[in-house]
Amino acid sequence: MGLSRPRPTIVASLVHLPRLTMAKDFDLMEDSNRSANPTIHEVSDPARRIFVRGALASATAALFGGSLLAGCASTGSSQAASLGRGIGFASVPMRDVDEVLVPPGYTARVLNRWGDPVGIAGKMPAFKTDGSNTADEQALQAGMHHDGLAYYPLDGSRRGLLAINHEYTDDGLLHPDGMKTWSAEKVRKAQAAHGVSIIEVEAGPNGWRQVLPSKYARRITAATPMTISGPAAGHALMKTAADPSGTRVLGTLNNCAHGQTPWGTYLTCEENFIGYFHGPDSPDAHGKRWGLKKGGAGYRWHEYDERFDATRHPNEPNRFGWVVEIDPMDPTMTPIKRTALGRAAHEGAAVALTDDGRAVVYMGEDARFEYIYKFVSRDRVKPGGFAANRDLLDHGTLYVAKFNADGSGEWLPLVHGQGPLTAANGFANQGAVLIQARQASDALGATKMDRPEWTAVDPISKEVYCTLTNNSNRGRDKSPGADAANPRVNNTMGHIIRWKESGDLDATRFTWNHFVMAGDPSLPRAEAKGNIRGDIFGSPDGLWVDPRGVLWIQTDVSTSTLGKGDYANLPNNQMLACDPTKGEIRRFLVGPRGCEVTGIAMTPDLRTMFINIQHPGESPSERSDPDAPTKYSRWPDGGRPRSATVVITKNDGGVIGL
């Protein structure tokens, strides 16, 4: 079959050519929802399982007015939509490779790697291939494990800024001897490898390059001072000995997916933050609900940074799990944790606008049996960028989703004093509701989902999508069984759910369906077959609907699972594209061995795409052997594997995917 197709293009590193996600062990994933909150129905409605076909509603007025989010700020949604949703590239065959494969007629090149200097003038240390860069040097270099990213134009589609998340660290690669020895310096370096990078990029005669130095260049790390704002700021549960005001915190971490606001800021999301904290032998009810445990996930920061020891500083974990707003145009801006959007293991924050100009933020919480959220701002977006909208995300209503078996759904408000969210039930005020958003969602009876990750809003139809990566615990032991929205037990393959608000995006009711059930029809197990029309995939994670209306899907299959069991025919992670009005899903990219494919943005003219390759060569244990760092991969430069941002262009200069 592969012989009859044109050969896919293999990515080129800048080292070789002058032209120019976190794969998670499912058994280690947090699973702390022990509420008595029932699943909606024990038996799935078969009508909801189908892959939805047929035309969407006719195109509506531009979702974002004169601008578009997630990398398209000047084309205009109606202009982009006029290009149509069609996909015209040849499908890339699935292969076990240690390269990036893209369709014939496309070129992919490495743009920015872990350890590359971000571009601060006079402070651009080179990457040391043995992992011996210091903590201070790492704080000036791109962090590890690139994840969500967004493009901000400076000169349209020729020059702009990239904001790039760095989710977590592999200490086996980060230090020459890994964790064989441990020290305060190693903790500082690991903290410096988290967070966000702001870099400047431009297109030239030899392709895209990073601008060095750049007045915009910045690293934001787990030690960067930040402001806490919104209803939970100053709350008793946010106060610590180091910050008795409860309004200042050091750093952001486990930065997974992201959001991009119409007023030009970047939203970075703190996902699996609880794993960084050392807890007591027997955590209290609040700690248990958030997955706090002795030793955390083995990062060992608490051994040299006592604020990560929750036995000594029990409120410090409450200061993480937020959406953080950053102005990429201002390297002096203090990042702000927006508590009105709720505390969660935030995967992403897709932003859209109501017809009257208020911001709506859709968010998934990537943990087993957790929830999907929506925030609606009280005020309208004003012209004038961040300065005019500095407090916009501090005021509004947070909702959690309930999916009914008949295809209807409800947005349940997380508002103090409404329903069970009262002081008598442990919610003293709105700050307590937001800090304990999981407990509040339990009390409201929201739907426990199969690891909701990225959300995306269709700029043409205003339909909303969410990836549900997988949940092998569904139906196991005392865990919830199948329900309408999550219809498969032992859900190893995942699915994508789609809904349409009943009115504008601020509606409190919606209708929903399953866009697709991921899987492989050749598998013997019925619950793993799925119903994909086109190229097979599993564990959907990254998700974006571009301004043309093409749905892009990225996968995050655990390294320990790739090529085995239900994933026998899927040795590598990938990115696919789909015209949602026709239903066919086509493979656009295959990532290198052991990586997650994640992060996606385009320039306003849709002729350049940026994506991230996270943790190439990750070992099945998710921590590399420092004595054999290249055992599983040498991507992208032939040595120590490095997460990287990749730029993709069409050889004829055309629109990506068309």
XYZ file of C-alpha atoms in Angstrom:
658
model
C 0.000 0.000 0.000
C 2.805 2.387 0.893
C 4.605 1.654 -2.400
C 1.759 3.126 -4.407
C 1.985 6.467 -2.611
C 4.500 9.282 -3.111
C 7.248 9.191 -0.532
C 6.662 11.489 2.434
C 9.047 14.336 3.103
C 11.462 13.888 6.023
C 12.131 16.782 8.355
C 15.436 18.617 8.111
C 17.309 20.062 11.075
C 18.951 23.461 10.752
C 22.173 21.696 11.676
C 21.970 19.604 8.530
C 20.353 22.017 6.095
C 21.061 25.742 6.095
C 17.615 26.321 4.668
C 15.319 26.446 6.801
C 2.805 17.147 24.018
C 3.404 14.735 27.696
C 3.203 11.126 26.658
C 1.772 9.776 29.852
C 1.768 6.347 31.402
C -1.975 5.850 31.719
C -1.573 3.778 34.875
C 0.244 6.662 36.561
C -2.327 9.273 35.592
C -4.061 11.012 38.434
C -7.430 9.456 39.251
C -8.733 11.143 42.376
C -12.443 11.561 41.672
C -14.018 9.415 44.368
C -17.217 11.441 44.587
C -20.562 9.679 44.747
C -21.557 11.805 41.790
C -23.295 9.320 39.465
C -22.441 8.874 35.833
C -25.326 10.112 33.737
C -26.587 6.768 32.498
C -25.214 3.286 32.782
C -26.085 2.415 29.197
C -24.877 4.531 26.315
C -27.352 5.775 23.761
C -26.109 4.090 20.569
C -27.299 7.063 18.533
C -24.650 9.219 20.194
C -21.807 6.873 19.186
C -21.942 7.500 15.461
C -19.430 9.570 13.573
C -21.439 12.628 12.629
C -21.630 13.212 8.887
C -23.274 15.722 6.664
C -22.916 19.439 6.300
C -22.563 21.700 9.274
C -24.752 24.728 9.684
C -24.049 27.391 7.065
C -21.215 29.751 7.864
C -22.070 32.421 10.390
C -20.622 35.857 10.877
C -16.939 35.934 11.741
C -16.404 34.492 15.183
C -13.651 36.870 16.108
C -14.713 39.992 14.278
C -11.789 41.269 12.244
C -9.226 38.961 13.779
C -8.656 35.295 14.377
C -7.106 33.473 17.268
C -4.502 30.736 17.438
C -2.168 32.134 14.830
C -4.426 33.958 12.368
C -4.838 37.577 13.259
C -5.239 39.470 10.014
C -6.751 37.250 7.346
C -10.280 37.622 8.681
C -12.403 34.554 9.246
C -14.759 35.175 6.340
C -11.812 35.541 3.935
C -10.166 32.381 5.241
C -13.465 30.496 5.159
C -13.846 31.409 1.485
C -10.897 29.121 0.772
C -13.033 26.167 1.839
C -12.440 23.317 4.273
C -11.012 20.915 1.722
C -7.806 18.944 2.361
C -5.670 18.217 -0.658
C -2.494 16.530 0.540
C -1.559 12.860 0.127
C -1.887 10.856 3.324
C 1.398 10.070 5.069
C 1.745 6.332 5.804
C 2.281 5.320 9.431
C 5.886 4.248 9.974
C 8.211 3.566 12.884
C 10.742 6.313 12.165
C 13.014 8.669 14.060
C 12.206 11.603 11.804
C 9.286 13.916 11.098
C 7.359 12.844 8.013
C 5.116 15.263 6.099
C 3.296 14.867 2.759
C 5.064 15.143 -0.593
C 5.253 18.804 -1.567
C 5.840 19.969 2.006
C 9.012 20.745 3.937
C 9.437 20.619 7.710
C 12.463 22.120 9.447
C 13.533 22.454 13.061
C 13.270 26.035 14.313
C 13.846 26.046 18.077
C 15.059 23.272 20.387
C 15.393 22.713 24.101
C 18.572 24.498 25.120
C 18.618 27.022 22.255
C 19.028 30.581 23.572
C 15.770 32.528 23.541
C 17.619 35.636 22.387
C 18.188 37.958 25.347
C 20.934 40.369 24.260
C 24.289 39.557 25.820
C 22.880 36.448 27.480
C 22.770 33.673 24.907
C 24.565 30.596 26.270
C 25.000 27.736 23.820
C 23.486 24.327 24.474
C 25.958 21.789 25.843
C 25.340 18.385 24.326
C 26.283 16.514 27.504
C 23.541 18.240 29.533
C 26.006 20.277 31.589
C 24.430 23.714 31.181
C 23.933 25.404 34.552
C 20.614 26.429 36.062
C 21.375 30.077 35.256
C 22.100 29.155 31.630
C 18.933 27.066 31.356
C 16.934 30.098 32.537
C 18.095 31.876 29.353
C 17.451 28.924 27.027
C 14.332 27.247 25.677
C 12.907 24.859 28.247
C 12.219 21.148 27.910
C 9.202 19.392 26.473
C 7.679 21.974 24.135
C 3.866 21.823 24.212
C 1.225 24.452 23.367
C 2.282 27.413 21.245
C 0.850 30.506 19.548
C 1.999 32.970 16.880
C 1.737 36.752 17.369
C 2.364 38.830 14.226
C 4.841 41.679 14.275
C 4.925 42.009 10.495
C 1.989 39.912 9.318
C 3.105 36.515 8.091
C 6.775 37.461 7.692
C 7.805 38.150 11.289
C 6.263 37.458 14.668
C 6.601 36.065 18.151
C 6.119 32.487 19.239
C 4.959 31.771 22.782
C 5.946 28.179 23.621
C 4.997 26.094 26.667
C 7.494 23.787 28.365
C 5.507 21.126 30.173
C 7.894 19.070 32.296
C 11.437 17.695 32.491
C 13.213 14.435 31.880
C 15.954 14.647 34.503
C 17.763 11.747 32.861
C 18.477 14.072 29.917
C 18.596 17.390 31.745
C 21.671 16.557 33.857
C 24.838 14.649 32.862
C 24.249 11.966 35.497
C 20.481 12.308 35.705
C 19.190 11.804 39.235
C 22.017 9.606 40.436
C 23.018 12.554 42.563
C 20.621 15.288 43.617
C 21.259 18.878 44.599
C 19.776 22.342 44.942
C 21.409 23.275 41.620
C 19.609 20.425 39.848
C 16.292 21.518 41.328
C 16.948 25.080 40.153
C 17.808 23.833 36.667
C 14.690 21.658 36.486
C 12.567 24.625 37.561
C 14.276 26.775 34.924
C 13.414 24.210 32.235
C 9.674 24.596 32.930
C 7.364 27.435 31.953
C 7.193 29.488 28.755
C 9.572 30.839 26.120
C 8.877 33.955 24.055
C 11.011 34.020 20.907
C 11.040 36.145 17.759
C 10.984 34.438 14.351
C 11.086 35.705 10.794
C 10.935 34.389 7.241
C 13.888 35.068 4.976
C 15.274 33.936 1.618
C 16.426 30.649 3.169
C 13.267 30.015 5.167
C 12.237 30.754 8.734
C 14.789 31.455 11.449
C 14.883 32.620 15.041
C 15.851 36.272 15.494
C 18.875 36.571 17.823
C 18.955 38.742 19.822
C 15.407 40.062 20.179
C 14.006 42.780 22.418
C 10.964 40.539 22.989
C 12.881 37.442 24.095
C 11.903 36.108 27.493
C 11.931 33.010 29.675
C 9.193 32.503 32.266
C 10.006 29.673 34.677
C 8.908 27.960 37.872
C 10.692 30.748 39.764
C 9.258 33.807 37.968
C 7.279 36.152 40.262
C 3.564 36.209 39.413
C 0.430 37.972 40.564
C -2.658 36.109 41.766
C -5.851 37.895 40.726
C -9.579 37.317 40.731
C -11.951 35.990 43.412
C -9.424 33.612 45.024
C -6.702 36.241 45.395
C -5.983 36.823 49.083
C -8.117 33.866 50.148
C -7.086 32.102 53.339
C -6.338 28.934 51.347
C -3.889 30.902 49.162
C -1.802 32.404 51.965
C 1.602 31.033 52.946
C 4.402 32.030 55.278
C 6.313 33.490 52.326
C 3.213 35.263 50.990
C 0.830 36.180 53.824
C -1.160 38.317 51.360
C -2.063 35.333 49.166
C -1.524 37.466 46.065
C 2.054 36.704 44.951
C 3.511 33.381 43.891
C 6.736 32.163 42.362
C 6.414 30.457 39.031
C 4.269 28.361 36.772
C 4.826 24.701 35.964
C 3.601 21.727 33.975
C 2.577 24.161 31.254
C 0.563 22.066 28.865
C -1.802 23.587 26.297
C -2.692 27.227 25.970
C -5.071 29.894 24.745
C -4.748 33.065 22.703
C -6.936 36.065 23.499
C -8.478 38.585 21.088
C -6.647 41.342 22.980
C -3.263 39.812 22.169
C -2.222 37.877 25.267
C -1.152 34.292 25.834
C -2.850 31.925 28.285
C -0.613 29.152 29.599
C -2.241 26.337 31.545
C -0.908 24.538 34.611
C -1.794 20.864 34.221
C -0.357 18.074 36.408
C 0.953 20.430 39.081
C 0.134 18.176 42.030
C 2.927 15.749 41.111
C 5.534 18.314 42.134
C 4.395 18.369 45.757
C 5.384 16.030 48.549
C 2.359 15.253 50.689
C 1.751 13.578 54.047
C 1.260 9.852 54.497
C -2.490 10.457 54.809
C -3.608 13.657 53.040
C -6.808 15.346 54.164
C -9.949 15.197 52.021
C -8.953 18.258 49.995
C -5.482 16.864 49.309
C -6.853 13.469 48.315
C -9.347 15.023 45.913
C -6.457 16.708 44.127
C -4.199 13.649 44.072
C -1.669 14.811 46.669
C 0.514 11.960 47.885
C 3.765 11.278 49.637
C 6.706 11.859 47.312
C 4.551 13.310 44.545
C 5.578 12.126 41.083
C 9.249 11.816 41.969
C 10.508 15.259 40.948
C 12.163 15.649 44.388
C 11.980 19.444 44.365
C 10.817 19.466 47.968
C 14.210 18.171 49.088
C 15.839 21.522 48.271
C 12.886 23.904 47.836
C 10.668 23.578 50.869
C 7.659 25.319 49.324
C 7.042 22.063 47.430
C 6.753 20.196 50.714
C 3.024 20.343 51.408
C 3.557 18.883 54.865
C 5.291 22.162 55.764
C 3.376 24.514 53.468
C -0.074 22.946 52.960
C -1.487 25.900 50.999
C 1.253 26.047 48.376
C -0.461 23.493 46.068
C -3.558 25.729 46.022
C -1.480 28.375 44.276
C -1.040 26.143 41.225
C -3.532 24.679 38.762
C -4.498 28.015 37.235
C -4.615 29.658 33.832
C -1.816 32.242 33.617
C -2.052 35.319 31.378
C 1.093 36.713 29.717
C 1.569 39.683 27.391
C 4.154 38.402 24.877
C 4.807 41.915 23.591
C 6.037 43.147 26.988
C 8.981 41.226 28.485
C 8.643 43.235 31.717
C 4.999 42.277 32.348
C 4.316 40.277 35.524
C 2.319 37.142 34.586
C -1.105 36.892 36.221
C -2.832 33.751 37.526
C -6.532 34.191 36.686
C -8.455 32.471 39.470
C -11.898 33.323 38.054
C -11.263 30.589 35.461
C -11.091 27.991 38.230
C -8.429 25.647 39.533
C -7.913 22.406 37.643
C -5.309 20.242 35.974
C -5.775 22.633 33.060
C -4.999 21.223 29.634
C -5.901 24.280 27.559
C -8.040 27.395 27.284
C -9.655 27.986 23.876
C -10.965 31.561 23.645
C -13.867 32.821 21.539
C -16.240 35.796 21.599
C -19.982 36.116 22.035
C -21.875 38.177 19.499
C -21.774 41.144 21.881
C -18.004 40.837 22.376
C -17.611 39.006 25.698
C -14.862 36.424 26.102
C -15.689 32.731 26.435
C -12.971 30.290 27.501
C -13.450 26.519 27.053
C -11.213 24.319 29.218
C -10.644 20.604 29.724
C -9.117 18.983 32.796
C -6.780 16.172 31.850
C -7.352 13.578 34.554
C -9.510 10.497 34.661
C -13.167 11.209 35.469
C -12.699 14.974 35.591
C -14.634 17.756 33.915
C -15.093 20.215 31.039
C -15.451 23.887 31.965
C -16.544 27.152 30.367
C -15.911 30.709 31.570
C -17.952 33.661 30.302
C -16.623 37.133 31.032
C -18.881 39.740 32.567
C -17.525 42.542 30.400
C -16.959 43.043 26.712
C -13.529 43.053 25.134
C -12.368 46.620 24.596
C -10.052 47.959 21.923
C -6.606 48.781 23.244
C -4.982 45.397 23.820
C -3.931 44.102 27.207
C -3.866 47.545 28.840
C -7.584 48.006 28.135
C -8.523 44.439 29.124
C -6.213 43.861 32.063
C -9.038 42.837 34.416
C -11.369 41.196 31.890
C -10.668 37.617 33.030
C -11.177 38.503 36.694
C -14.938 38.936 36.357
C -17.415 36.445 34.959
C -19.068 33.085 35.515
C -17.419 29.665 35.506
C -19.543 26.681 34.441
C -19.048 22.920 34.385
C -20.609 20.637 31.771
C -23.270 17.978 32.220
C -23.912 15.747 29.187
C -27.354 14.113 29.089
C -28.063 10.827 27.316
C -30.616 12.387 24.952
C -27.933 14.561 23.315
C -28.706 17.649 25.354
C -26.372 19.272 27.848
C -26.282 21.869 30.579
C -23.702 24.342 31.832
C -23.893 24.320 35.617
C -22.699 27.564 37.264
C -19.978 27.303 39.887
C -21.326 30.241 41.862
C -21.222 30.488 45.642
C -24.640 30.395 47.245
C -26.311 28.596 44.347
C -27.514 25.036 44.899
C -25.144 23.014 47.087
C -22.290 25.542 46.866
C -22.833 26.990 50.325
C -20.833 27.415 53.500
C -22.722 24.515 55.068
C -21.217 22.255 52.376
C -17.663 23.552 52.735
C -17.752 26.451 50.285
C -17.398 29.558 52.419
C -17.231 31.995 49.515
C -16.558 32.240 45.780
C -12.819 31.905 46.328
C -13.370 28.568 48.039
C -15.573 27.395 45.153
C -12.830 28.192 42.633
C -9.971 26.713 44.664
C -12.082 23.587 45.200
C -13.519 23.531 41.682
C -13.395 19.732 41.566
C -15.375 19.368 44.789
C -17.843 22.008 43.580
C -18.295 20.154 40.285
C -18.815 16.906 42.198
C -21.548 18.574 44.243
C -23.298 19.903 41.135
C -23.421 16.491 39.445
C -21.258 17.304 36.422
C -20.270 14.557 33.982
C -17.072 12.626 34.717
C -15.189 12.524 31.432
C -12.433 10.378 29.910
C -9.515 12.792 30.371
C -10.751 15.929 28.569
C -7.795 17.678 26.998
C -7.683 20.344 24.259
C -10.780 22.301 23.295
C -11.296 24.077 19.968
C -13.971 26.382 18.572
C -14.925 26.227 14.887
C -14.697 29.855 13.678
C -17.301 29.220 10.983
C -20.013 27.147 12.707
C -19.207 28.048 16.338
C -19.301 24.361 17.213
C -16.938 23.350 19.999
C -14.760 20.224 20.118
C -12.927 18.504 22.962
C -10.506 15.582 22.828
C -11.075 12.813 25.367
C -7.710 11.106 25.209
C -8.453 7.752 26.862
C -9.472 6.162 30.138
C -8.601 2.518 30.624
C -10.124 2.714 34.111
C -13.626 3.316 32.772
C -15.715 0.381 34.025
C -12.865 -1.147 36.025
C -13.356 -2.240 39.646
C -15.331 0.493 41.432
C -14.717 3.155 38.786
C -17.671 4.617 36.875
C -18.999 2.561 34.000
C -19.873 3.657 30.491
C -22.284 6.540 30.036
C -23.685 8.449 27.099
C -20.783 10.862 26.688
C -18.136 8.226 27.514
C -19.619 5.061 26.017
C -16.659 2.643 26.096
C -15.300 0.700 29.049
C -11.526 0.235 29.064
C -11.364 3.205 26.724
C -7.789 2.859 25.518
C -8.333 4.724 22.241
C -10.234 7.874 23.221
C -12.737 9.976 21.280
C -13.655 13.522 20.295
C -16.893 15.079 21.512
C -18.604 18.035 19.831
C -21.335 20.386 20.961
C -23.319 23.378 19.748
C -24.521 26.013 22.163
C -28.285 26.644 22.216
C -27.909 30.208 21.058
C -24.804 32.310 21.528
C -21.643 30.986 23.183
C -22.815 32.211 26.588
C -25.831 29.863 26.530
C -26.397 27.558 29.486
C -27.670 24.682 27.334
C -26.230 22.846 24.354
C -26.654 19.803 22.125
C -23.825 17.319 21.652
C -22.656 14.266 19.725
C -19.576 12.134 19.249
C -17.548 13.532 16.396
C -15.458 10.364 16.172
C -14.557 7.324 18.240
C -10.824 6.723 17.772
C -9.573 3.217 17.159
C -8.363 0.614 14.716
C -10.985 -1.519 12.896
C -8.503 -4.387 12.480
C -8.394 -5.010 16.225
C -10.288 -7.970 17.693
C -11.606 -6.036 20.706
C -14.887 -4.357 19.783
C -14.394 -1.436 22.161
C -11.118 -0.531 20.443
C -12.262 -0.613 16.813
C -13.665 2.918 16.675
C -15.443 4.315 13.620
C -12.822 6.454 11.875
C -13.322 7.197 8.200
C -9.780 7.359 6.949
C -6.439 7.016 8.719
C -6.503 5.351 12.118
C -5.362 6.984 15.342
C -5.773 6.770 19.087
C -5.365 9.004 22.139
C -6.343 12.316 20.511
C -4.864 15.242 22.434
C -3.930 18.452 20.593
C -6.829 19.984 18.680
C -7.390 23.090 16.574
C -9.878 24.276 13.965
C -8.012 26.584 11.619
C -9.594 29.672 10.005
C -10.570 27.645 6.920
C -12.518 25.279 9.156
C -10.082 22.332 8.912
C -9.883 20.307 12.126
C -6.324 19.327 13.101
C -5.889 16.396 15.514
C -2.644 15.495 17.323
C -2.041 12.327 19.305
C -0.355 11.525 22.610
C -0.027 7.769 22.919
C 2.082 6.774 25.909
C 5.595 5.668 25.029
C 4.997 2.443 26.942
C 1.926 1.780 24.750
C 3.085 2.741 21.234
C 3.244 -0.278 18.949
C 1.729 -2.636 21.518
C -1.691 -4.102 22.301
C -4.472 -1.955 20.883
C -1.732 0.245 19.399
C 0.047 -2.555 17.538
C -0.429 -0.724 14.238
C 0.464 2.704 15.649
C 4.184 2.748 16.534
C 4.485 6.558 16.470
C 2.394 9.606 17.315
C 0.947 11.726 14.540
C -1.077 14.726 13.348
C -4.158 14.409 11.148
C -6.533 16.764 9.367
C -10.260 16.569 8.705
C -12.927 18.501 6.854
C -15.691 18.109 9.471
C -18.421 18.501 6.877
C -17.227 15.391 5.018
C -15.763 13.261 7.782
C -12.611 11.809 6.245
C -9.570 11.982 8.528
C -6.212 12.103 6.776
C -2.718 11.746 8.262
C -0.563 14.845 7.686
C 2.466 14.124 9.856
C 4.236 11.297 11.680
C 6.525 12.249 14.554
C 9.897 10.773 15.533
C 10.253 7.766 17.778
C 8.915 8.140 21.321
C 7.574 11.670 20.861
C 4.220 13.368 21.365
C 3.006 15.627 18.539
C 1.546 18.782 20.051
C 1.087 22.523 19.675
C -0.144 24.102 16.461
C -0.333 27.595 15.023
C -0.288 29.258 11.614
C 0.722 32.616 10.220
C -2.163 34.888 9.140
C -1.758 33.930 5.475
C -2.066 30.223 6.406
C 1.127 29.453 4.481
C 3.321 28.591 7.460
C 2.505 26.127 10.229
C 4.319 25.717 13.532
C 4.044 22.518 15.577
C 5.927 21.061 18.533
C 7.630 17.704 18.917
C 7.732 16.818 22.616
C 10.092 14.347 24.321
C 11.487 12.492 21.272
C 13.098 9.266 22.409
C 11.241 9.115 25.696
C 11.826 5.795 27.423
C 8.907 3.573 28.492
C 9.582 4.652 32.089
C 9.354 8.334 30.978
C 12.762 9.090 32.499
C 15.861 8.560 30.360
C 18.933 6.602 31.396
C 21.705 9.242 31.635
C 24.250 6.591 30.642
C 22.369 5.926 27.388
C 20.605 9.197 26.458
C 20.317 8.288 22.759
C 18.998 4.748 23.276
C 15.584 5.474 21.766
C 16.157 8.552 19.589
C 18.784 10.917 18.234
C 16.305 13.463 16.897
C 16.757 16.180 15.777
C 20.560 16.583 15.595
C 21.989 13.079 15.869
C 22.766 13.351 19.575
C 20.863 13.854 22.827
C 17.141 14.008 21.853
C 15.622 17.468 22.214
C 12.036 18.664 22.091
C 11.640 21.263 19.359
C 9.396 23.600 17.418
C 9.106 22.628 13.742
C 8.085 24.984 10.932
C 6.167 23.482 7.999
C 5.712 25.123 4.606
C 4.368 24.059 1.247
C 7.051 23.919 -1.427
C 4.917 25.940 -3.855
C 4.235 28.573 -1.192
C 0.567 27.665 -0.950
C -1.925 27.387 1.904
C -1.156 24.548 4.304
C -3.454 21.551 3.835
C -5.267 22.878 0.773
